[in-house]
């Protein structure tokens, strides 16, 4: 998100969320109504402690957004994943309220339109959908650690195969399938290791993944947020990234591991195959029961030099990606004000 806004000259994102936008709307010193760029809806319901509170908060938030649009503001929604907060039904209701504002909805791949429309229970007509390819993250994170230094820091020998499952830990990735597949690999190759690294996804019980899998033979789970300057120690120590995404998710973490020069093992979904060149990873058929397991075995058979070359290809693929196309597509929308647009306000 920061990289996107950096590519927009003249646009200065302001903190404060929806409350800040509403204050902006009523500030007499402001001559333009605000734009609210929604990325995830779950945080808007974070204060709720019960399902009823979440439902009421979703209704209230939808009304506030409608009032903002009625006053000439703009709401843009970048849709990246299905509802994944602790209150999915309330989050889905809020998503329907946002869609009802008839504002632009932004996605990163055409193939995400159908599954996300179904997951949210909304219509995504072509005239309101804006699709732009995601930019890369090469150069954004600190990246000065060597493989040898990273492995020393993790207490790992130079030649131990290390597979890394990285990113938000929740329903967006089939973590059970990855651990099961690794178990089969470890039985044949006891020298192999699996590191699961990521923060708990919204709506998931914190520590659940760690309690389930940490302590299995050569499986380590670090279930917490990792600071930007610490990512390099884990990603530079790994040989392969295992990214078992489910349908309907924008593979942001996959792009991060590729930017660190890791070849990837991932399902052959359209949104992923567009990002991963054929010689930058192993893509398996997600409908084949043992596809992930077979890819792990294939990876073990690749020599170190070839693995490094594949990683270089992955990094080069990300280095060639820019945020300018998305910025150029969104900028006119961010500058646009729909003064006087008719919006139904539910004050019941």
Short mmCIF file of C-alpha atoms in Angstrom, two decimals:
data_model
loop_
_atom_site.label_atom_id
_atom_site.label_comp_id
_atom_site.label_asym_id
_atom_site.label_seq_id
_atom_site.Cartn_x
_atom_site.Cartn_y
_atom_site.Cartn_z
CA UNK A 1 0.00 0.00 0.00
CA UNK A 2 2.83 2.41 0.82
CA UNK A 3 4.53 1.59 -2.46
CA UNK A 4 1.29 2.30 -4.30
CA UNK A 5 0.88 5.74 -2.78
CA UNK A 6 4.52 6.57 -3.38
CA UNK A 7 3.77 6.13 -7.08
CA UNK A 8 1.03 8.80 -6.87
CA UNK A 9 2.54 12.30 -6.98
CA UNK A 10 0.42 14.84 -5.18
CA UNK A 11 -1.51 12.27 -3.15
CA UNK A 12 -0.87 12.28 0.59
CA UNK A 13 -2.65 9.48 2.47
CA UNK A 14 -3.89 10.59 5.87
CA UNK A 15 -4.19 8.36 8.94
CA UNK A 16 -7.39 8.19 10.92
CA UNK A 17 -9.51 5.64 9.14
CA UNK A 18 -13.22 6.26 8.73
CA UNK A 19 -13.36 8.51 11.81
CA UNK A 20 -10.70 10.73 10.25
CA UNK A 21 -12.61 10.83 6.98
CA UNK A 22 -15.81 11.92 8.72
CA UNK A 23 -13.93 14.66 10.58
CA UNK A 24 -12.43 15.75 7.26
CA UNK A 25 -15.93 15.88 5.80
CA UNK A 26 -17.16 18.35 8.44
CA UNK A 27 -14.02 20.49 8.63
CA UNK A 28 -14.88 23.95 7.22
CA UNK A 29 -11.24 24.49 6.24
CA UNK A 30 -11.36 21.53 3.85
CA UNK A 31 -12.56 22.43 0.38
CA UNK A 32 -12.74 18.89 -0.97
CA UNK A 33 -14.56 15.85 0.30
CA UNK A 34 -12.33 12.91 1.29
CA UNK A 35 -11.62 9.66 -0.50
CA UNK A 36 -11.75 6.47 1.58
CA UNK A 37 -9.65 3.67 0.12
CA UNK A 38 -10.75 0.41 1.73
CA UNK A 39 -8.30 -2.49 1.66
CA UNK A 40 -9.71 -4.83 4.29
CA UNK A 41 -13.11 -4.52 5.96
CA UNK A 42 -12.37 -6.65 9.02
CA UNK A 43 -10.53 -3.87 10.92
CA UNK A 44 -13.66 -1.70 10.68
CA UNK A 45 -15.38 -4.28 12.92
CA UNK A 46 -12.45 -4.81 15.28
CA UNK A 47 -14.18 -3.18 18.26
CA UNK A 48 -16.98 -5.76 18.28
CA UNK A 49 -16.87 -8.39 21.02
CA UNK A 50 -19.96 -10.33 19.98
CA UNK A 51 -21.66 -11.24 16.72
CA UNK A 52 -24.53 -8.88 17.52
CA UNK A 53 -22.12 -6.00 18.13
CA UNK A 54 -20.40 -6.82 14.84
CA UNK A 55 -23.73 -6.79 12.99
CA UNK A 56 -24.65 -3.42 14.48
CA UNK A 57 -21.21 -1.99 13.74
CA UNK A 58 -21.40 -3.18 10.13
CA UNK A 59 -24.80 -1.47 9.75
CA UNK A 60 -23.54 1.76 11.32
CA UNK A 61 -20.35 1.75 9.21
CA UNK A 62 -22.31 1.18 6.02
CA UNK A 63 -24.54 4.16 6.85
CA UNK A 64 -21.54 6.40 7.55
CA UNK A 65 -19.93 5.46 4.26
CA UNK A 66 -23.19 6.15 2.43
CA UNK A 67 -23.41 9.59 4.06
CA UNK A 68 -19.83 10.33 3.04
CA UNK A 69 -20.62 9.50 -0.59
CA UNK A 70 -23.84 11.54 -0.41
CA UNK A 71 -21.73 14.54 0.63
CA UNK A 72 -19.45 14.19 -2.38
CA UNK A 73 -16.84 11.83 -1.00
CA UNK A 74 -15.56 8.73 -2.71
CA UNK A 75 -15.18 5.14 -1.55
CA UNK A 76 -12.82 2.82 -3.42
CA UNK A 77 -12.54 -0.81 -2.39
CA UNK A 78 -9.47 -2.89 -3.26
CA UNK A 79 -10.82 -6.42 -2.96
CA UNK A 80 -8.10 -8.95 -2.19
CA UNK A 81 -9.62 -11.88 -0.30
CA UNK A 82 -12.87 -13.39 1.02
CA UNK A 83 -14.18 -12.30 4.44
CA UNK A 84 -11.59 -13.45 6.95
CA UNK A 85 -12.20 -11.51 10.14
CA UNK A 86 -13.67 -12.91 13.37
CA UNK A 87 -17.21 -11.93 12.23
CA UNK A 88 -17.47 -13.13 8.62
CA UNK A 89 -21.25 -12.65 8.31
CA UNK A 90 -21.06 -9.06 9.56
CA UNK A 91 -18.06 -8.45 7.32
CA UNK A 92 -20.01 -9.84 4.37
CA UNK A 93 -22.94 -7.54 5.20
CA UNK A 94 -20.58 -4.57 5.28
CA UNK A 95 -19.13 -5.66 1.94
CA UNK A 96 -22.63 -5.65 0.45
CA UNK A 97 -23.18 -2.17 1.83
CA UNK A 98 -19.94 -0.97 0.23
CA UNK A 99 -20.87 -2.58 -3.08
CA UNK A 100 -24.27 -0.86 -2.93
CA UNK A 101 -22.53 2.53 -3.02
CA UNK A 102 -21.80 1.79 -6.69
CA UNK A 103 -18.23 2.99 -6.38
CA UNK A 104 -15.21 1.43 -8.10
CA UNK A 105 -13.96 -1.95 -6.92
CA UNK A 106 -10.34 -2.72 -7.60
CA UNK A 107 -8.80 -6.19 -8.00
CA UNK A 108 -5.41 -7.48 -9.09
CA UNK A 109 -6.52 -10.25 -11.47
CA UNK A 110 -9.58 -11.00 -13.62
CA UNK A 111 -9.67 -14.56 -12.33
CA UNK A 112 -10.45 -13.26 -8.82
CA UNK A 113 -13.71 -11.60 -9.88
CA UNK A 114 -15.95 -14.68 -9.86
CA UNK A 115 -14.70 -16.35 -6.64
CA UNK A 116 -14.67 -13.08 -4.71
CA UNK A 117 -18.13 -12.08 -5.94
CA UNK A 118 -19.40 -15.43 -4.70
CA UNK A 119 -17.51 -15.23 -1.39
CA UNK A 120 -18.92 -11.77 -0.61
CA UNK A 121 -22.37 -12.32 -2.12
CA UNK A 122 -22.09 -9.24 -4.34
CA UNK A 123 -22.31 -8.35 -8.00
CA UNK A 124 -19.13 -7.15 -9.69
CA UNK A 125 -20.29 -5.67 -13.02
CA UNK A 126 -17.52 -4.98 -15.48
CA UNK A 127 -18.24 -1.24 -15.63
CA UNK A 128 -17.37 -0.88 -11.94
CA UNK A 129 -14.43 -3.26 -11.73
CA UNK A 130 -10.90 -2.01 -12.21
CA UNK A 131 -8.22 -4.70 -12.67
CA UNK A 132 -4.54 -3.86 -12.48
CA UNK A 133 -1.53 -6.15 -12.00
CA UNK A 134 0.15 -5.89 -8.59
CA UNK A 135 3.53 -4.20 -8.31
CA UNK A 136 6.62 -5.76 -6.79
CA UNK A 137 8.37 -5.29 -3.44
CA UNK A 138 12.03 -5.68 -4.46
CA UNK A 139 14.02 -3.11 -2.53
CA UNK A 140 11.28 -2.35 -0.02
CA UNK A 141 12.44 -4.68 2.76
CA UNK A 142 15.99 -4.65 4.18
CA UNK A 143 17.92 -7.38 2.38
CA UNK A 144 21.60 -7.53 3.31
CA UNK A 145 21.80 -10.92 5.06
CA UNK A 146 23.70 -13.72 3.33
CA UNK A 147 22.46 -17.28 3.25
CA UNK A 148 25.33 -18.39 5.50
CA UNK A 149 24.69 -15.64 8.06
CA UNK A 150 20.95 -16.29 8.05
CA UNK A 151 21.41 -20.01 8.62
CA UNK A 152 23.87 -19.41 11.42
CA UNK A 153 21.36 -17.11 13.08
CA UNK A 154 18.66 -19.79 12.84
CA UNK A 155 21.01 -22.58 13.98
CA UNK A 156 20.69 -24.41 10.68
CA UNK A 157 23.47 -26.24 8.89
CA UNK A 158 24.56 -25.05 5.46
CA UNK A 159 23.25 -28.08 3.58
CA UNK A 160 19.94 -28.76 5.40
CA UNK A 161 17.01 -28.34 2.99
CA UNK A 162 14.64 -25.68 4.34
CA UNK A 163 11.12 -25.14 3.06
CA UNK A 164 9.35 -21.95 4.17
CA UNK A 165 5.60 -21.40 4.42
CA UNK A 166 5.23 -17.64 4.82
CA UNK A 167 2.45 -15.11 5.22
CA UNK A 168 -0.81 -14.72 7.07
CA UNK A 169 -1.73 -17.97 8.80
CA UNK A 170 -5.39 -18.76 8.31
CA UNK A 171 -7.94 -20.20 5.92
CA UNK A 172 -6.35 -18.44 2.95
CA UNK A 173 -3.68 -21.14 2.81
CA UNK A 174 -4.11 -24.90 3.10
CA UNK A 175 -1.60 -25.27 5.92
CA UNK A 176 -2.83 -28.75 6.87
CA UNK A 177 -2.11 -29.99 3.35
CA UNK A 178 1.37 -28.45 3.44
CA UNK A 179 2.25 -30.09 6.76
CA UNK A 180 0.87 -33.44 5.60
CA UNK A 181 2.85 -33.25 2.36
CA UNK A 182 5.99 -32.31 4.27
CA UNK A 183 5.46 -35.27 6.60
CA UNK A 184 5.64 -37.60 3.60
CA UNK A 185 8.75 -35.82 2.36
CA UNK A 186 10.43 -35.94 5.76
CA UNK A 187 9.83 -39.69 6.01
CA UNK A 188 11.93 -40.11 2.86
CA UNK A 189 14.31 -37.22 3.51
CA UNK A 190 14.77 -36.81 7.27
CA UNK A 191 17.26 -34.00 6.69
CA UNK A 192 14.52 -31.67 5.40
CA UNK A 193 13.03 -28.87 7.52
CA UNK A 194 9.79 -26.88 7.33
CA UNK A 195 9.47 -23.40 8.83
CA UNK A 196 5.98 -21.87 9.12
CA UNK A 197 6.30 -18.12 9.59
CA UNK A 198 3.52 -15.57 9.77
CA UNK A 199 1.03 -13.66 11.83
CA UNK A 200 -2.30 -15.14 12.85
CA UNK A 201 -5.02 -14.26 10.38
CA UNK A 202 -7.98 -12.22 11.66
CA UNK A 203 -10.65 -14.49 13.04
CA UNK A 204 -8.21 -17.27 13.89
CA UNK A 205 -7.29 -18.23 17.44
CA UNK A 206 -3.78 -16.93 18.06
CA UNK A 207 -1.33 -19.74 18.58
CA UNK A 208 -3.53 -22.44 17.06
CA UNK A 209 -1.13 -23.23 14.23
CA UNK A 210 1.83 -23.29 16.62
CA UNK A 211 0.08 -25.62 19.05
CA UNK A 212 -0.94 -27.99 16.27
CA UNK A 213 2.28 -28.27 14.34
CA UNK A 214 5.26 -26.91 16.27
CA UNK A 215 7.26 -29.83 17.58
CA UNK A 216 6.51 -32.22 14.73
CA UNK A 217 9.73 -33.69 13.32
CA UNK A 218 11.72 -30.84 11.76
CA UNK A 219 8.69 -28.50 11.76
CA UNK A 220 9.05 -25.10 13.42
CA UNK A 221 6.24 -22.56 13.74
CA UNK A 222 6.77 -18.85 14.45
CA UNK A 223 3.25 -17.49 14.69
CA UNK A 224 3.70 -13.77 15.21
CA UNK A 225 4.31 -10.56 13.33
CA UNK A 226 7.83 -10.33 11.93
CA UNK A 227 9.39 -6.89 11.66
CA UNK A 228 10.35 -5.72 8.19
CA UNK A 229 14.07 -5.75 8.97
CA UNK A 230 13.86 -9.32 10.34
CA UNK A 231 12.22 -10.98 7.35
CA UNK A 232 15.54 -11.35 5.56
CA UNK A 233 16.94 -13.74 8.19
CA UNK A 234 14.19 -16.25 7.51
CA UNK A 235 13.73 -15.77 3.79
CA UNK A 236 17.45 -15.77 2.99
CA UNK A 237 17.93 -18.98 5.00
CA UNK A 238 15.28 -20.89 3.03
CA UNK A 239 15.69 -22.89 -0.17
CA UNK A 240 12.05 -22.98 -1.31
CA UNK A 241 8.83 -21.19 -0.40
CA UNK A 242 5.70 -23.34 -0.02
CA UNK A 243 2.62 -21.20 -0.71
CA UNK A 244 -0.55 -23.37 -0.75
CA UNK A 245 -3.08 -20.63 -1.50
CA UNK A 246 -6.76 -21.42 -1.66
CA UNK A 247 -9.00 -20.03 -4.40
CA UNK A 248 -9.86 -16.34 -4.33
CA UNK A 249 -6.82 -14.88 -2.59
CA UNK A 250 -4.37 -12.28 -3.89
CA UNK A 251 -0.93 -13.90 -3.32
CA UNK A 252 0.84 -10.97 -1.66
CA UNK A 253 3.14 -13.11 0.50
CA UNK A 254 4.16 -15.11 -2.58
CA UNK A 255 5.37 -11.91 -4.20
CA UNK A 256 7.38 -11.06 -1.09
CA UNK A 257 9.24 -14.38 -1.02
CA UNK A 258 9.97 -14.11 -4.73
CA UNK A 259 11.42 -10.64 -4.17
CA UNK A 260 13.94 -12.27 -1.82
CA UNK A 261 14.98 -14.72 -4.52
CA UNK A 262 13.07 -17.81 -3.42
CA UNK A 263 11.62 -20.24 -5.96
CA UNK A 264 8.05 -21.11 -5.06
CA UNK A 265 5.87 -24.19 -4.79
CA UNK A 266 2.27 -23.11 -5.29
CA UNK A 267 -1.04 -24.20 -6.84
CA UNK A 268 -1.41 -23.54 -10.55
CA UNK A 269 -4.11 -20.89 -10.28
CA UNK A 270 -4.41 -18.11 -12.83
CA UNK A 271 -3.59 -15.34 -10.35
CA UNK A 272 -0.40 -17.22 -9.39
CA UNK A 273 0.73 -18.47 -12.80
CA UNK A 274 0.69 -14.87 -14.05
CA UNK A 275 3.25 -13.99 -11.40
CA UNK A 276 5.52 -17.04 -11.49
CA UNK A 277 7.56 -17.74 -14.64
CA UNK A 278 7.88 -21.42 -15.46
CA UNK A 279 11.51 -21.55 -14.38
CA UNK A 280 10.92 -19.69 -11.09
CA UNK A 281 9.02 -22.40 -9.27
CA UNK A 282 6.92 -25.54 -9.34
CA UNK A 283 3.18 -25.09 -9.85
CA UNK A 284 0.97 -28.07 -9.08
CA UNK A 285 -2.61 -28.91 -9.99
CA UNK A 286 -4.68 -27.91 -6.91
CA UNK A 287 -7.28 -30.54 -7.84
CA UNK A 288 -4.73 -33.36 -7.71
CA UNK A 289 -4.64 -34.93 -4.27
CA UNK A 290 -0.88 -35.39 -4.07
CA UNK A 291 0.13 -32.43 -6.25
CA UNK A 292 1.76 -30.50 -3.42
CA UNK A 293 3.54 -33.57 -2.09
CA UNK A 294 4.94 -34.44 -5.50
CA UNK A 295 6.20 -30.88 -5.92
CA UNK A 296 8.09 -31.12 -2.63
CA UNK A 297 9.77 -34.29 -3.84
CA UNK A 298 10.59 -32.59 -7.14
CA UNK A 299 12.14 -29.69 -5.29
CA UNK A 300 14.33 -32.04 -3.28
CA UNK A 301 15.66 -33.47 -6.53
CA UNK A 302 16.78 -30.05 -7.82
CA UNK A 303 20.46 -29.34 -7.16
CA UNK A 304 21.51 -26.24 -5.23
CA UNK A 305 22.88 -24.35 -8.22
CA UNK A 306 19.64 -24.81 -10.17
CA UNK A 307 17.61 -23.83 -7.14
CA UNK A 308 19.60 -20.59 -6.87
CA UNK A 309 19.09 -19.89 -10.57
CA UNK A 310 15.35 -20.41 -10.16
CA UNK A 311 15.42 -18.01 -7.21
CA UNK A 312 17.23 -15.41 -9.29
CA UNK A 313 14.51 -15.75 -11.94
CA UNK A 314 11.83 -15.28 -9.29
CA UNK A 315 13.49 -12.12 -8.01
CA UNK A 316 13.94 -10.76 -11.52
CA UNK A 317 10.24 -11.33 -12.20
CA UNK A 318 9.35 -9.22 -9.17
CA UNK A 319 12.00 -6.58 -9.93
CA UNK A 320 10.28 -5.97 -13.25
CA UNK A 321 6.96 -5.16 -11.61
CA UNK A 322 6.00 -1.56 -10.90
CA UNK A 323 3.16 0.10 -9.04
CA UNK A 324 2.80 2.87 -11.62
CA UNK A 325 0.10 1.10 -13.70
CA UNK A 326 -2.09 0.72 -10.61
CA UNK A 327 -1.32 4.27 -9.50
CA UNK A 328 -2.20 5.66 -12.94
CA UNK A 329 -5.47 3.72 -12.94
CA UNK A 330 -6.49 4.72 -9.40
CA UNK A 331 -5.30 8.31 -9.45
CA UNK A 332 -8.23 9.68 -11.50
CA UNK A 333 -10.60 7.95 -9.08
CA UNK A 334 -8.85 9.39 -6.05
CA UNK A 335 -9.09 12.86 -7.56
CA UNK A 336 -12.72 12.46 -8.55
CA UNK A 337 -15.59 13.76 -6.41
CA UNK A 338 -19.13 12.64 -7.09
CA UNK A 339 -20.85 15.76 -5.73
CA UNK A 340 -24.54 15.28 -5.10
CA UNK A 341 -24.62 11.58 -6.02
CA UNK A 342 -27.91 10.08 -4.92
CA UNK A 343 -27.42 7.41 -2.26
CA UNK A 344 -30.10 5.66 -0.24
CA UNK A 345 -29.58 6.38 3.46
CA UNK A 346 -31.17 3.89 5.83
CA UNK A 347 -32.08 5.71 9.07
CA UNK A 348 -34.49 3.08 10.30
#
